[in-house]
Coordinates of C-alpha atoms in Angstrom, one line a residue:
X1 CA -58.1 21.6 40.0
X2 CA -57.3 17.9 39.4
X3 CA -56.6 18.6 35.8
X4 CA -54.3 21.4 36.8
X5 CA -52.3 19.2 39.2
X6 CA -52.0 16.5 36.5
X7 CA -50.9 19.1 34.0
X8 CA -48.2 20.4 36.4
X9 CA -47.0 16.9 37.0
X10 CA -46.7 16.1 33.3
X11 CA -44.8 19.4 32.8
X12 CA -42.4 18.5 35.6
X13 CA -41.9 15.1 34.1
X14 CA -41.3 16.5 30.6
X15 CA -38.8 18.9 32.0
X16 CA -36.9 16.2 33.9
X17 CA -36.8 13.9 30.8
X18 CA -35.7 16.9 28.6
X19 CA -32.9 17.7 31.1
X20 CA -31.8 14.1 31.2
X21 CA -31.7 13.8 27.4
X22 CA -29.9 17.2 27.2
X23 CA -27.2 16.0 29.5
X24 CA -26.7 12.9 27.5
X25 CA -26.8 14.8 24.2
X26 CA -24.4 17.3 25.7
X27 CA -21.9 14.6 26.5
X28 CA -22.2 13.1 23.1
X29 CA -21.7 16.5 21.5
X30 CA -18.6 17.2 23.6
X31 CA -17.2 13.9 22.6
X32 CA -17.9 14.5 18.9
X33 CA -16.4 17.9 19.0
X34 CA -13.2 16.6 20.7
X35 CA -12.9 13.9 18.1
X36 CA -13.4 16.4 15.3
X37 CA -10.8 18.8 16.7
X38 CA -8.4 15.9 17.2
X39 CA -8.9 14.7 13.6
X40 CA -8.2 18.2 12.2
X41 CA -5.0 18.6 14.3
X42 CA -3.8 15.1 13.5
X43 CA -4.1 15.9 9.8
X44 CA -2.4 19.2 10.2
X45 CA 0.5 18.3 12.5
X46 CA 0.5 14.6 13.2
X47 CA -0.6 12.6 16.2
X48 CA 2.6 13.0 18.1
X49 CA 2.7 16.7 17.3
X50 CA -0.7 17.3 18.9
X51 CA -1.2 17.7 22.6
X52 CA -4.4 17.3 24.7
X53 CA -4.2 21.0 25.5
X54 CA -4.4 21.8 21.8
X55 CA -7.3 19.5 21.2
X56 CA -9.4 21.0 24.0
X57 CA -8.5 24.5 23.1
X58 CA -9.6 24.0 19.5
X59 CA -12.8 22.3 20.7
X60 CA -13.5 25.0 23.2
X61 CA -13.4 22.8 26.3
X62 CA -11.3 22.1 29.3
X63 CA -8.9 19.3 30.2
X64 CA -11.6 18.0 32.5
X65 CA -14.0 17.6 29.6
X66 CA -11.4 15.7 27.7
X67 CA -10.6 13.3 30.5
X68 CA -14.3 12.9 31.2
X69 CA -14.5 11.2 27.8
X70 CA -11.1 9.7 27.2
X71 CA -8.4 8.3 29.5
X72 CA -5.8 9.8 27.2
X73 CA -4.8 10.6 23.7
X74 CA -4.3 7.0 22.7
X75 CA -7.8 6.1 23.7
X76 CA -9.0 9.0 21.6
X77 CA -7.1 7.7 18.6
X78 CA -8.8 4.3 19.0
X79 CA -12.2 6.0 19.3
X80 CA -11.5 8.1 16.2
X81 CA -10.5 5.0 14.2
X82 CA -13.7 3.2 15.2
X83 CA -15.8 6.3 14.5
X84 CA -14.4 6.8 11.0
X85 CA -14.6 3.1 10.2
X86 CA -18.3 2.8 11.3
X87 CA -19.2 6.0 9.5
X88 CA -17.6 4.9 6.2
X89 CA -19.2 1.4 6.5
X90 CA -22.6 3.0 7.2
X91 CA -22.3 5.2 4.1
X92 CA -21.4 2.2 1.9
X93 CA -24.3 0.1 3.4
X94 CA -26.6 3.0 2.8
X95 CA -25.5 3.2 -0.9
X96 CA -26.2 -0.6 -1.2
X97 CA -29.7 -0.2 0.3
X98 CA -30.5 2.6 -2.1
X99 CA -29.1 0.8 -5.2
X100 CA -31.2 -1.7 -7.1
X101 CA -28.2 -2.6 -9.3
X102 CA -24.5 -2.3 -9.5
X103 CA -24.8 0.5 -12.0
X104 CA -26.9 2.5 -9.5
X105 CA -24.2 1.7 -6.9
X106 CA -21.6 3.2 -9.3
X107 CA -23.6 6.4 -9.5
X108 CA -23.9 6.7 -5.7
X109 CA -20.1 6.1 -5.5
X110 CA -19.5 9.0 -7.9
X111 CA -21.5 11.3 -5.6
X112 CA -19.6 9.9 -2.5
X113 CA -16.2 10.5 -4.1
X114 CA -17.3 13.9 -5.2
X115 CA -18.1 14.8 -1.6
X116 CA -14.8 13.3 -0.3
X117 CA -12.8 15.1 -2.9
X118 CA -13.7 18.4 -1.2
X119 CA -11.3 17.5 1.6
X120 CA -9.3 14.7 0.1
X121 CA -6.0 16.1 1.2
X122 CA -7.1 16.3 4.9
X123 CA -8.8 12.8 4.7
X124 CA -5.6 11.3 3.3
X125 CA -3.3 13.1 5.7
X126 CA -5.3 11.9 8.7
X127 CA -5.5 8.3 7.4
X128 CA -1.7 8.3 6.9
X129 CA -1.0 9.8 10.3
X130 CA -3.1 7.2 12.0
X131 CA -1.3 4.2 10.5
X132 CA 2.1 5.9 10.9
X133 CA 1.2 6.3 14.6
X134 CA 0.6 2.6 14.8
X135 CA 3.7 1.7 12.8
X136 CA 6.1 4.0 14.7
X137 CA 4.8 4.3 18.2
X138 CA 2.0 1.8 19.0
X139 CA 2.5 -1.6 17.3
X140 CA -0.5 -2.9 19.3
X141 CA -2.6 -0.6 17.2
X142 CA -1.7 -2.4 13.9
X143 CA -4.3 -5.2 14.4
X144 CA -6.9 -2.5 14.9
X145 CA -5.9 -0.8 11.7
X146 CA -5.8 -4.2 9.9
X147 CA -9.3 -4.9 11.1
X148 CA -10.5 -1.6 9.8
X149 CA -9.0 -2.4 6.4
X150 CA -10.6 -5.9 6.4
X151 CA -14.0 -4.5 7.1
X152 CA -13.7 -1.9 4.3
X153 CA -12.6 -4.6 1.9
X154 CA -15.5 -6.8 3.0
X155 CA -17.9 -4.1 2.1
X156 CA -16.2 -3.6 -1.3
X157 CA -16.4 -7.4 -1.9
X158 CA -20.2 -7.3 -1.3
X159 CA -20.5 -4.6 -3.9
X160 CA -18.4 -6.5 -6.4
X161 CA -20.4 -9.7 -5.9
X162 CA -23.5 -7.7 -6.7
X163 CA -21.9 -6.4 -9.8
X164 CA -21.0 -9.9 -11.1
X165 CA -24.5 -11.2 -10.2
X166 CA -26.0 -8.4 -12.2
X167 CA -23.9 -9.5 -15.2
X168 CA -24.8 -13.1 -14.7
X169 CA -21.2 -14.3 -14.2
X170 CA -19.2 -15.8 -11.4
X171 CA -16.1 -14.0 -10.2
X172 CA -13.0 -14.8 -12.3
X173 CA -10.9 -14.8 -9.1
X174 CA -11.6 -14.8 -5.3
X175 CA -13.7 -11.8 -4.7
X176 CA -11.6 -10.9 -1.6
X177 CA -8.6 -10.6 -4.0
X178 CA -10.6 -8.4 -6.4
X179 CA -11.7 -6.2 -3.4
X180 CA -8.0 -5.9 -2.3
X181 CA -7.1 -4.7 -5.8
X182 CA -9.9 -2.1 -5.8
X183 CA -9.0 -0.9 -2.3
X184 CA -5.3 -0.6 -3.2
X185 CA -6.1 1.3 -6.4
X186 CA -8.4 3.7 -4.4
X187 CA -5.5 4.4 -2.1
X188 CA -3.0 5.0 -4.8
X189 CA -5.3 7.1 -7.0
X190 CA -6.2 9.2 -4.0
X191 CA -2.5 10.0 -3.5
X192 CA -2.1 10.8 -7.2
X193 CA -5.2 13.0 -7.0
X194 CA -3.8 15.1 -4.1
X195 CA -0.3 15.3 -5.7
X196 CA -1.4 16.0 -9.3
X197 CA -5.0 17.2 -9.3
X198 CA -4.8 18.3 -12.9
X199 CA -4.1 14.7 -14.0
X200 CA -7.2 13.2 -12.6
X201 CA -10.8 14.0 -11.6
X202 CA -13.3 13.1 -8.9
X203 CA -14.6 10.3 -11.2
X204 CA -11.2 8.7 -11.7
X205 CA -11.5 6.0 -9.0
X206 CA -15.1 5.1 -10.1
X207 CA -14.0 5.0 -13.8
X208 CA -11.2 2.6 -12.9
X209 CA -13.7 0.4 -11.0
X210 CA -16.0 0.3 -14.0
X211 CA -13.0 -0.5 -16.3
X212 CA -12.0 -3.3 -14.0
X213 CA -15.5 -4.7 -13.9
X214 CA -15.7 -4.7 -17.7
X215 CA -12.4 -6.5 -18.0
X216 CA -13.2 -9.0 -15.2
X217 CA -16.6 -9.7 -16.7
X218 CA -15.1 -10.4 -20.1
X219 CA -12.6 -12.7 -18.4
X220 CA -15.4 -14.5 -16.6
X221 CA -17.2 -15.0 -19.9
X222 CA -14.1 -16.3 -21.6
X223 CA -13.2 -18.8 -18.9
X224 CA -16.8 -20.0 -18.3
X225 CA -17.3 -23.6 -19.6
X226 CA -19.7 -24.0 -22.5
X227 CA -20.8 -27.6 -22.1
X228 CA -18.4 -28.7 -19.5
X229 CA -15.2 -27.8 -17.7
X230 CA -12.9 -25.7 -19.8
X231 CA -9.9 -27.5 -21.1
X232 CA -6.6 -26.4 -19.7
X233 CA -4.7 -24.2 -22.1
X234 CA -1.8 -25.8 -24.0
X235 CA 1.5 -24.3 -23.0
X236 CA 3.6 -22.8 -25.8
X237 CA 7.2 -24.0 -25.6
X238 CA 9.4 -21.2 -24.5
X239 CA 12.0 -20.0 -26.9
X240 CA 15.6 -19.4 -25.7
X241 CA 18.6 -17.9 -27.5
X242 CA 20.8 -20.4 -29.4
X243 CA 23.6 -19.8 -26.9
X244 CA 21.4 -21.2 -24.1
X245 CA 21.3 -18.0 -22.0
X246 CA 18.0 -17.2 -20.3
X247 CA 18.7 -13.8 -18.7
X248 CA 17.2 -10.5 -20.0
X249 CA 18.6 -9.0 -23.1
X250 CA 18.4 -5.6 -24.7
X251 CA 19.1 -7.1 -28.1
X252 CA 16.3 -7.2 -30.7
X253 CA 14.3 -10.4 -30.9
X254 CA 16.2 -13.2 -32.7
X255 CA 14.9 -14.6 -35.9
X256 CA 13.3 -18.1 -35.9
X257 CA 16.5 -19.5 -37.3
X258 CA 18.5 -18.3 -34.3
X259 CA 16.2 -19.7 -31.6
X260 CA 15.1 -23.2 -30.6
X261 CA 12.4 -24.5 -28.2
X262 CA 13.0 -26.5 -25.0
X263 CA 11.8 -29.5 -27.0
X264 CA 14.5 -29.1 -29.6
X265 CA 17.1 -28.4 -26.9
X266 CA 16.4 -31.8 -25.3
X267 CA 16.9 -33.5 -28.7
X268 CA 20.3 -31.9 -29.3
X269 CA 23.0 -34.5 -28.9

């Protein structure tokens, strides 16, 4: 009998815990579905073109469920930005953990870009809509967008540093600048991919990163001192036309007899 009572108590406790977890999970699920529906609608018709009613209708909830999770659409936008930022950073960090070298990281990036390419147009449309929303309507959102970009570039910088370390060279320029270049190229190539899919592939961005790393590594080797600090390069005197003009010209290059260097110009009486 005692065992039976104990068993009944354990069952009741298990049911209570399960119900409590279910309510929490249900709230998280509701929030996630609202964010997903909002993301789809923002990509399709813009932030300003989407109403709360449309978001809850697509998600299959009521306005009460919406306002139980967000104070308004602007708060939802902030939550969506944070969610997407964290998700992308977690994906990048996961790739770093799974990669023993930069080359392995490149292969993981190929898979990641392949997955993203399946809905690249929607991804790009949503990203554009979010920063346009900040630019046009909510300037106070711009620092949040800027922080998102900085965190993304910081993750890229870590990957680049690993790549240079694997190659045994130091970065030929501040790694933050190199990460900015990669980030900007990723954006631009994504746009070109959506507009002209026949002119690129899912591997284009990663191929460009590999090309840049090859060039930057060569540059790092060429500028690395052998026995000491590298000597500063000697400047070649600039040649100017004999008439002294310095503006652009469409004329063919002048022969050596028709040009003189700045040094010669100074000696002219």
